[in-house]
Amino acid sequence: MPACILVVEDEPAIQELLALNITQAGHNAIRALSVEQAQMLMRETLPDLILLDWMLPGMSGIEFARKLKSDEFTKSIPIIILTARGEEIDKVRGLEVGADDYVTKPFSPRELNARIKAVLRRSAPQMTDDPIEFGGLRLDPGAHRVSGNGATLDLGPTEFRLLHYFMSNPERVHSRSQVLDRVWGDGVYVEDRTVDVHIRRLRKALTATGHEDLIQTVRGAGYRFSAQ
Ligand code: CA
């Protein structure tokens, strides 16, 4: 499942390079040249991760990070600070305001992607391609494969994403609109009913190995993925 990554970088060429890296790693990039622009974008969509340049015109990256981490709404969004300066003192300041990691420019695409992956693994495991196991099901995002008690299951692409989301977030109730946001993405217009259609298909596919009861309907609230 792709993550939405907000890039805040005032240097157009570096911004372009960052966005390219993010896209090649299979995620979606949204871009801002300043904190002000970033705040505007965040009124529309809360990103899953922010790559934040330290030196920006107007409010600095470090001030913005401090602000985001002290706000109830945004404090759980992981932040990776970008800086051209590699001094230890800067690193300490960045981590003090709550940044999750640090990348020094010039960065290698491989290092950047490894750090993005590590941060997402901690905050949003469904956005990495690590295999997940739950209740006898095993889902391997990298290989795009699902098995139940060792037998391969045949799922459509939407059912695969849906199962990936549920397996990453078990034992809690998800409303249809939450499922739509996370599985179909913001800004896609789909009716709530569509969720039910794909849940039915997913359940049907899971009957092959007797795992259909993992998806529970919670009346008036949505769905829960649970082994109980
Ligand atoms: Ca800059």
PDB file of N, CA and C in Angstrom, residues 19-102:
ATOM      1  N   ALA A  19      11.031  13.694  -4.854  1.00  0.00           N
ATOM      2  CA  ALA A  19       9.734  13.190  -5.325  1.00  0.00           C
ATOM      3  C   ALA A  19       9.936  11.978  -6.235  1.00  0.00           C
ATOM      4  N   LEU A  20      10.952  12.045  -7.065  1.00  0.00           N
ATOM      5  CA  LEU A  20      11.260  10.942  -7.980  1.00  0.00           C
ATOM      6  C   LEU A  20      11.618   9.668  -7.202  1.00  0.00           C
ATOM      7  N   ASN A  21      12.461   9.838  -6.194  1.00  0.00           N
ATOM      8  CA  ASN A  21      12.833   8.702  -5.338  1.00  0.00           C
ATOM      9  C   ASN A  21      11.631   8.060  -4.675  1.00  0.00           C
ATOM     10  N   ILE A  22      10.759   8.928  -4.165  1.00  0.00           N
ATOM     11  CA  ILE A  22       9.574   8.453  -3.451  1.00  0.00           C
ATOM     12  C   ILE A  22       8.666   7.669  -4.397  1.00  0.00           C
ATOM     13  N   THR A  23       8.481   8.218  -5.601  1.00  0.00           N
ATOM     14  CA  THR A  23       7.617   7.567  -6.579  1.00  0.00           C
ATOM     15  C   THR A  23       8.210   6.229  -7.008  1.00  0.00           C
ATOM     16  N   GLN A  24       9.521   6.218  -7.208  1.00  0.00           N
ATOM     17  CA  GLN A  24      10.166   4.964  -7.617  1.00  0.00           C
ATOM     18  C   GLN A  24      10.098   3.910  -6.521  1.00  0.00           C
ATOM     19  N   ALA A  25      10.007   4.352  -5.259  1.00  0.00           N
ATOM     20  CA  ALA A  25       9.879   3.393  -4.157  1.00  0.00           C
ATOM     21  C   ALA A  25       8.427   2.935  -4.000  1.00  0.00           C
ATOM     22  N   GLY A  26       7.541   3.430  -4.891  1.00  0.00           N
ATOM     23  CA  GLY A  26       6.151   2.957  -4.890  1.00  0.00           C
ATOM     24  C   GLY A  26       5.207   3.781  -4.037  1.00  0.00           C
ATOM     25  N   HIS A  27       5.663   4.954  -3.573  1.00  0.00           N
ATOM     26  CA  HIS A  27       4.790   5.806  -2.760  1.00  0.00           C
ATOM     27  C   HIS A  27       4.328   7.026  -3.560  1.00  0.00           C
ATOM     28  N   ASN A  28       3.424   7.796  -2.953  1.00  0.00           N
ATOM     29  CA  ASN A  28       2.964   9.023  -3.601  1.00  0.00           C
ATOM     30  C   ASN A  28       3.617  10.223  -2.931  1.00  0.00           C
ATOM     31  N   ALA A  29       4.070  11.166  -3.760  1.00  0.00           N
ATOM     32  CA  ALA A  29       4.704  12.364  -3.212  1.00  0.00           C
ATOM     33  C   ALA A  29       3.793  13.563  -3.405  1.00  0.00           C
ATOM     34  N   ILE A  30       3.618  14.374  -2.359  1.00  0.00           N
ATOM     35  CA  ILE A  30       3.031  15.696  -2.536  1.00  0.00           C
ATOM     36  C   ILE A  30       4.109  16.692  -2.105  1.00  0.00           C
ATOM     37  N   ARG A  31       4.118  17.861  -2.756  1.00  0.00           N
ATOM     38  CA  ARG A  31       5.277  18.742  -2.574  1.00  0.00           C
ATOM     39  C   ARG A  31       4.914  20.152  -2.146  1.00  0.00           C
ATOM     40  N   ALA A  32       5.766  20.709  -1.309  1.00  0.00           N
ATOM     41  CA  ALA A  32       5.619  22.099  -0.907  1.00  0.00           C
ATOM     42  C   ALA A  32       7.004  22.751  -0.915  1.00  0.00           C
ATOM     43  N   LEU A  33       7.016  24.040  -1.249  1.00  0.00           N
ATOM     44  CA  LEU A  33       8.276  24.779  -1.279  1.00  0.00           C
ATOM     45  C   LEU A  33       8.536  25.519   0.037  1.00  0.00           C
ATOM     46  N   SER A  34       7.497  25.581   0.874  1.00  0.00           N
ATOM     47  CA  SER A  34       7.635  26.304   2.137  1.00  0.00           C
ATOM     48  C   SER A  34       6.699  25.676   3.166  1.00  0.00           C
ATOM     49  N   VAL A  35       6.899  26.081   4.411  1.00  0.00           N
ATOM     50  CA  VAL A  35       6.030  25.602   5.490  1.00  0.00           C
ATOM     51  C   VAL A  35       4.594  26.055   5.224  1.00  0.00           C
ATOM     52  N   GLU A  36       4.465  27.291   4.742  1.00  0.00           N
ATOM     53  CA  GLU A  36       3.136  27.824   4.473  1.00  0.00           C
ATOM     54  C   GLU A  36       2.378  26.933   3.472  1.00  0.00           C
ATOM     55  N   GLN A  37       3.074  26.569   2.383  1.00  0.00           N
ATOM     56  CA  GLN A  37       2.464  25.680   1.387  1.00  0.00           C
ATOM     57  C   GLN A  37       2.145  24.311   1.985  1.00  0.00           C
ATOM     58  N   ALA A  38       3.059  23.831   2.801  1.00  0.00           N
ATOM     59  CA  ALA A  38       2.859  22.520   3.424  1.00  0.00           C
ATOM     60  C   ALA A  38       1.603  22.532   4.289  1.00  0.00           C
ATOM     61  N   GLN A  39       1.422  23.623   5.029  1.00  0.00           N
ATOM     62  CA  GLN A  39       0.249  23.729   5.901  1.00  0.00           C
ATOM     63  C   GLN A  39      -1.040  23.748   5.090  1.00  0.00           C
ATOM     64  N   MET A  40      -0.977  24.404   3.917  1.00  0.00           N
ATOM     65  CA  MET A  40      -2.152  24.433   3.048  1.00  0.00           C
ATOM     66  C   MET A  40      -2.490  23.031   2.564  1.00  0.00           C
ATOM     67  N   LEU A  41      -1.465  22.301   2.126  1.00  0.00           N
ATOM     68  CA  LEU A  41      -1.685  20.936   1.638  1.00  0.00           C
ATOM     69  C   LEU A  41      -2.219  20.038   2.749  1.00  0.00           C
ATOM     70  N   MET A  42      -1.729  20.260   3.959  1.00  0.00           N
ATOM     71  CA  MET A  42      -2.130  19.398   5.073  1.00  0.00           C
ATOM     72  C   MET A  42      -3.557  19.650   5.530  1.00  0.00           C
ATOM     73  N   ARG A  43      -4.128  20.771   5.093  1.00  0.00           N
ATOM     74  CA  ARG A  43      -5.546  20.990   5.386  1.00  0.00           C
ATOM     75  C   ARG A  43      -6.401  20.046   4.544  1.00  0.00           C
ATOM     76  N   GLU A  44      -5.857  19.631   3.392  1.00  0.00           N
ATOM     77  CA  GLU A  44      -6.567  18.707   2.500  1.00  0.00           C
ATOM     78  C   GLU A  44      -6.286  17.253   2.872  1.00  0.00           C
ATOM     79  N   THR A  45      -5.010  16.943   3.033  1.00  0.00           N
ATOM     80  CA  THR A  45      -4.605  15.559   3.263  1.00  0.00           C
ATOM     81  C   THR A  45      -3.529  15.516   4.335  1.00  0.00           C
ATOM     82  N   LEU A  46      -3.707  14.640   5.314  1.00  0.00           N
ATOM     83  CA  LEU A  46      -2.624  14.434   6.273  1.00  0.00           C
ATOM     84  C   LEU A  46      -1.700  13.367   5.698  1.00  0.00           C
ATOM     85  N   PRO A  47      -0.427  13.691   5.526  1.00  0.00           N
ATOM     86  CA  PRO A  47       0.495  12.715   4.944  1.00  0.00           C
ATOM     87  C   PRO A  47       0.840  11.606   5.946  1.00  0.00           C
ATOM     88  N   ASP A  48       1.398  10.514   5.450  1.00  0.00           N
ATOM     89  CA  ASP A  48       1.834   9.413   6.312  1.00  0.00           C
ATOM     90  C   ASP A  48       3.247   9.652   6.818  1.00  0.00           C
ATOM     91  N   LEU A  49       3.957  10.559   6.141  1.00  0.00           N
ATOM     92  CA  LEU A  49       5.341  10.845   6.499  1.00  0.00           C
ATOM     93  C   LEU A  49       5.703  12.200   5.894  1.00  0.00           C
ATOM     94  N   ILE A  50       6.565  12.950   6.591  1.00  0.00           N
ATOM     95  CA  ILE A  50       7.011  14.239   6.047  1.00  0.00           C
ATOM     96  C   ILE A  50       8.536  14.241   5.923  1.00  0.00           C
ATOM     97  N   LEU A  51       9.017  14.571   4.730  1.00  0.00           N
ATOM     98  CA  LEU A  51      10.449  14.825   4.531  1.00  0.00           C
ATOM     99  C   LEU A  51      10.597  16.331   4.591  1.00  0.00           C
ATOM    100  N   LEU A  52      11.294  16.800   5.588  1.00  0.00           N
ATOM    101  CA  LEU A  52      11.281  18.227   5.886  1.00  0.00           C
ATOM    102  C   LEU A  52      12.678  18.804   5.843  1.00  0.00           C
ATOM    103  N   ASP A  53      12.870  19.751   4.940  1.00  0.00           N
ATOM    104  CA  ASP A  53      14.165  20.421   4.853  1.00  0.00           C
ATOM    105  C   ASP A  53      14.347  21.328   6.075  1.00  0.00           C
ATOM    106  N   TRP A  54      15.567  21.418   6.523  1.00  0.00           N
ATOM    107  CA  TRP A  54      15.868  22.249   7.702  1.00  0.00           C
ATOM    108  C   TRP A  54      15.785  23.728   7.348  1.00  0.00           C
ATOM    109  N   MET A  55      16.516  24.120   6.283  1.00  0.00           N
ATOM    110  CA  MET A  55      16.586  25.527   5.914  1.00  0.00           C
ATOM    111  C   MET A  55      15.516  25.850   4.888  1.00  0.00           C
ATOM    112  N   LEU A  56      14.501  26.590   5.320  1.00  0.00           N
ATOM    113  CA  LEU A  56      13.418  26.973   4.417  1.00  0.00           C
ATOM    114  C   LEU A  56      13.186  28.466   4.549  1.00  0.00           C
ATOM    115  N   PRO A  57      12.664  29.098   3.496  1.00  0.00           N
ATOM    116  CA  PRO A  57      12.326  30.524   3.639  1.00  0.00           C
ATOM    117  C   PRO A  57      11.149  30.649   4.595  1.00  0.00           C
ATOM    118  N   GLY A  58      11.094  31.697   5.374  1.00  0.00           N
ATOM    119  CA  GLY A  58      10.007  31.828   6.356  1.00  0.00           C
ATOM    120  C   GLY A  58      10.282  30.911   7.525  1.00  0.00           C
ATOM    121  N   MET A  59       9.270  30.146   7.940  1.00  0.00           N
ATOM    122  CA  MET A  59       9.455  29.267   9.084  1.00  0.00           C
ATOM    123  C   MET A  59      10.428  28.147   8.737  1.00  0.00           C
ATOM    124  N   SER A  60      11.375  27.870   9.615  1.00  0.00           N
ATOM    125  CA  SER A  60      12.362  26.821   9.338  1.00  0.00           C
ATOM    126  C   SER A  60      11.749  25.446   9.554  1.00  0.00           C
ATOM    127  N   GLY A  61      12.408  24.445   8.987  1.00  0.00           N
ATOM    128  CA  GLY A  61      11.936  23.076   9.137  1.00  0.00           C
ATOM    129  C   GLY A  61      11.866  22.649  10.592  1.00  0.00           C
ATOM    130  N   ILE A  62      12.838  23.102  11.364  1.00  0.00           N
ATOM    131  CA  ILE A  62      12.908  22.687  12.758  1.00  0.00           C
ATOM    132  C   ILE A  62      11.751  23.285  13.569  1.00  0.00           C
ATOM    133  N   GLU A  63      11.418  24.556  13.257  1.00  0.00           N
ATOM    134  CA  GLU A  63      10.271  25.178  13.943  1.00  0.00           C
ATOM    135  C   GLU A  63       8.979  24.474  13.570  1.00  0.00           C
ATOM    136  N   PHE A  64       8.878  24.114  12.276  1.00  0.00           N
ATOM    137  CA  PHE A  64       7.670  23.440  11.797  1.00  0.00           C
ATOM    138  C   PHE A  64       7.551  22.068  12.468  1.00  0.00           C
ATOM    139  N   ALA A  65       8.667  21.355  12.576  1.00  0.00           N
ATOM    140  CA  ALA A  65       8.657  20.036  13.212  1.00  0.00           C
ATOM    141  C   ALA A  65       8.175  20.159  14.653  1.00  0.00           C
ATOM    142  N   ARG A  66       8.663  21.170  15.351  1.00  0.00           N
ATOM    143  CA  ARG A  66       8.280  21.376  16.745  1.00  0.00           C
ATOM    144  C   ARG A  66       6.767  21.616  16.842  1.00  0.00           C
ATOM    145  N   LYS A  67       6.280  22.429  15.898  1.00  0.00           N
ATOM    146  CA  LYS A  67       4.869  22.759  15.859  1.00  0.00           C
ATOM    147  C   LYS A  67       4.014  21.501  15.617  1.00  0.00           C
ATOM    148  N   LEU A  68       4.425  20.712  14.635  1.00  0.00           N
ATOM    149  CA  LEU A  68       3.665  19.511  14.283  1.00  0.00           C
ATOM    150  C   LEU A  68       3.647  18.508  15.432  1.00  0.00           C
ATOM    151  N   LYS A  69       4.784  18.400  16.123  1.00  0.00           N
ATOM    152  CA  LYS A  69       4.886  17.414  17.190  1.00  0.00           C
ATOM    153  C   LYS A  69       4.185  17.855  18.466  1.00  0.00           C
ATOM    154  N   SER A  70       3.807  19.134  18.547  1.00  0.00           N
ATOM    155  CA  SER A  70       3.093  19.561  19.750  1.00  0.00           C
ATOM    156  C   SER A  70       1.593  19.683  19.477  1.00  0.00           C
ATOM    157  N   ASP A  71       1.181  19.314  18.265  1.00  0.00           N
ATOM    158  CA  ASP A  71      -0.233  19.389  17.905  1.00  0.00           C
ATOM    159  C   ASP A  71      -0.838  17.980  17.927  1.00  0.00           C
ATOM    160  N   GLU A  72      -1.921  17.840  18.658  1.00  0.00           N
ATOM    161  CA  GLU A  72      -2.597  16.550  18.833  1.00  0.00           C
ATOM    162  C   GLU A  72      -2.886  15.865  17.486  1.00  0.00           C
ATOM    163  N   PHE A  73      -3.275  16.661  16.495  1.00  0.00           N
ATOM    164  CA  PHE A  73      -3.680  16.134  15.192  1.00  0.00           C
ATOM    165  C   PHE A  73      -2.524  15.598  14.359  1.00  0.00           C
ATOM    166  N   THR A  74      -1.350  16.206  14.561  1.00  0.00           N
ATOM    167  CA  THR A  74      -0.251  15.900  13.642  1.00  0.00           C
ATOM    168  C   THR A  74       0.935  15.232  14.326  1.00  0.00           C
ATOM    169  N   LYS A  75       0.868  15.084  15.662  1.00  0.00           N
ATOM    170  CA  LYS A  75       2.072  14.635  16.368  1.00  0.00           C
ATOM    171  C   LYS A  75       2.501  13.207  16.014  1.00  0.00           C
ATOM    172  N   SER A  76       1.556  12.395  15.514  1.00  0.00           N
ATOM    173  CA  SER A  76       1.944  11.011  15.197  1.00  0.00           C
ATOM    174  C   SER A  76       2.511  10.867  13.785  1.00  0.00           C
ATOM    175  N   ILE A  77       2.495  11.948  13.002  1.00  0.00           N
ATOM    176  CA  ILE A  77       3.063  11.853  11.647  1.00  0.00           C
ATOM    177  C   ILE A  77       4.591  11.847  11.755  1.00  0.00           C
ATOM    178  N   PRO A  78       5.235  10.795  11.264  1.00  0.00           N
ATOM    179  CA  PRO A  78       6.689  10.768  11.357  1.00  0.00           C
ATOM    180  C   PRO A  78       7.352  11.823  10.472  1.00  0.00           C
ATOM    181  N   ILE A  79       8.474  12.343  10.953  1.00  0.00           N
ATOM    182  CA  ILE A  79       9.197  13.394  10.230  1.00  0.00           C
ATOM    183  C   ILE A  79      10.646  12.969  10.026  1.00  0.00           C
ATOM    184  N   ILE A  80      11.109  13.074   8.804  1.00  0.00           N
ATOM    185  CA  ILE A  80      12.544  12.908   8.534  1.00  0.00           C
ATOM    186  C   ILE A  80      13.083  14.276   8.142  1.00  0.00           C
ATOM    187  N   ILE A  81      14.060  14.766   8.891  1.00  0.00           N
ATOM    188  CA  ILE A  81      14.643  16.084   8.625  1.00  0.00           C
ATOM    189  C   ILE A  81      15.783  15.939   7.612  1.00  0.00           C
ATOM    190  N   LEU A  82      15.797  16.864   6.649  1.00  0.00           N
ATOM    191  CA  LEU A  82      16.878  16.906   5.661  1.00  0.00           C
ATOM    192  C   LEU A  82      17.755  18.093   5.969  1.00  0.00           C
ATOM    193  N   THR A  83      19.024  17.863   5.960  1.00  0.00           N
ATOM    194  CA  THR A  83      19.897  19.003   6.172  1.00  0.00           C
ATOM    195  C   THR A  83      21.182  18.862   5.377  1.00  0.00           C
ATOM    196  N   ALA A  84      21.725  20.009   4.993  1.00  0.00           N
ATOM    197  CA  ALA A  84      22.995  20.003   4.283  1.00  0.00           C
ATOM    198  C   ALA A  84      24.128  19.958   5.295  1.00  0.00           C
ATOM    199  N   ARG A  85      23.772  20.264   6.533  1.00  0.00           N
ATOM    200  CA  ARG A  85      24.804  20.338   7.559  1.00  0.00           C
ATOM    201  C   ARG A  85      24.818  19.039   8.346  1.00  0.00           C
ATOM    202  N   GLY A  86      25.992  18.491   8.513  1.00  0.00           N
ATOM    203  CA  GLY A  86      26.048  17.194   9.170  1.00  0.00           C
ATOM    204  C   GLY A  86      26.482  17.263  10.620  1.00  0.00           C
ATOM    205  N   GLU A  87      26.562  18.483  11.151  1.00  0.00           N
ATOM    206  CA  GLU A  87      27.094  18.584  12.508  1.00  0.00           C
ATOM    207  C   GLU A  87      26.200  17.895  13.522  1.00  0.00           C
ATOM    208  N   GLU A  88      26.869  17.328  14.498  1.00  0.00           N
ATOM    209  CA  GLU A  88      26.186  16.566  15.548  1.00  0.00           C
ATOM    210  C   GLU A  88      25.165  17.431  16.296  1.00  0.00           C
ATOM    211  N   ILE A  89      25.507  18.703  16.492  1.00  0.00           N
ATOM    212  CA  ILE A  89      24.632  19.596  17.258  1.00  0.00           C
ATOM    213  C   ILE A  89      23.260  19.739  16.576  1.00  0.00           C
ATOM    214  N   ASP A  90      23.266  19.791  15.222  1.00  0.00           N
ATOM    215  CA  ASP A  90      22.019  19.904  14.483  1.00  0.00           C
ATOM    216  C   ASP A  90      21.173  18.655  14.635  1.00  0.00           C
ATOM    217  N   LYS A  91      21.873  17.535  14.618  1.00  0.00           N
ATOM    218  CA  LYS A  91      21.184  16.266  14.745  1.00  0.00           C
ATOM    219  C   LYS A  91      20.472  16.202  16.094  1.00  0.00           C
ATOM    220  N   VAL A  92      21.185  16.634  17.116  1.00  0.00           N
ATOM    221  CA  VAL A  92      20.604  16.631  18.450  1.00  0.00           C
ATOM    222  C   VAL A  92      19.384  17.548  18.498  1.00  0.00           C
ATOM    223  N   ARG A  93      19.505  18.743  17.916  1.00  0.00           N
ATOM    224  CA  ARG A  93      18.372  19.679  17.927  1.00  0.00           C
ATOM    225  C   ARG A  93      17.169  19.110  17.201  1.00  0.00           C
ATOM    226  N   GLY A  94      17.441  18.450  16.056  1.00  0.00           N
ATOM    227  CA  GLY A  94      16.355  17.865  15.267  1.00  0.00           C
ATOM    228  C   GLY A  94      15.630  16.784  16.039  1.00  0.00           C
ATOM    229  N   LEU A  95      16.390  15.945  16.708  1.00  0.00           N
ATOM    230  CA  LEU A  95      15.774  14.846  17.442  1.00  0.00           C
ATOM    231  C   LEU A  95      15.071  15.363  18.698  1.00  0.00           C
ATOM    232  N   GLU A  96      15.586  16.467  19.247  1.00  0.00           N
ATOM    233  CA  GLU A  96      14.945  17.077  20.417  1.00  0.00           C
ATOM    234  C   GLU A  96      13.529  17.562  20.127  1.00  0.00           C
ATOM    235  N   VAL A  97      13.314  18.092  18.924  1.00  0.00           N
ATOM    236  CA  VAL A  97      11.969  18.577  18.624  1.00  0.00           C
ATOM    237  C   VAL A  97      11.054  17.431  18.188  1.00  0.00           C
ATOM    238  N   GLY A  98      11.579  16.218  18.163  1.00  0.00           N
ATOM    239  CA  GLY A  98      10.718  15.065  17.902  1.00  0.00           C
ATOM    240  C   GLY A  98      10.814  14.480  16.510  1.00  0.00           C
ATOM    241  N   ALA A  99      11.795  14.941  15.695  1.00  0.00           N
ATOM    242  CA  ALA A  99      11.978  14.333  14.376  1.00  0.00           C
ATOM    243  C   ALA A  99      12.311  12.858  14.564  1.00  0.00           C
ATOM    244  N   ASP A 100      11.862  12.026  13.632  1.00  0.00           N
ATOM    245  CA  ASP A 100      12.038  10.581  13.772  1.00  0.00           C
ATOM    246  C   ASP A 100      13.363  10.099  13.189  1.00  0.00           C
ATOM    247  N   ASP A 101      13.859  10.853  12.220  1.00  0.00           N
ATOM    248  CA  ASP A 101      15.151  10.482  11.661  1.00  0.00           C
ATOM    249  C   ASP A 101      15.719  11.682  10.913  1.00  0.00           C
ATOM    250  N   TYR A 102      16.849  11.468  10.331  1.00  0.00           N
ATOM    251  CA  TYR A 102      17.692  12.500   9.811  1.00  0.00           C
ATOM    252  C   TYR A 102      18.347  12.059   8.528  1.00  0.00           C
TER     253      TYR A 102
END
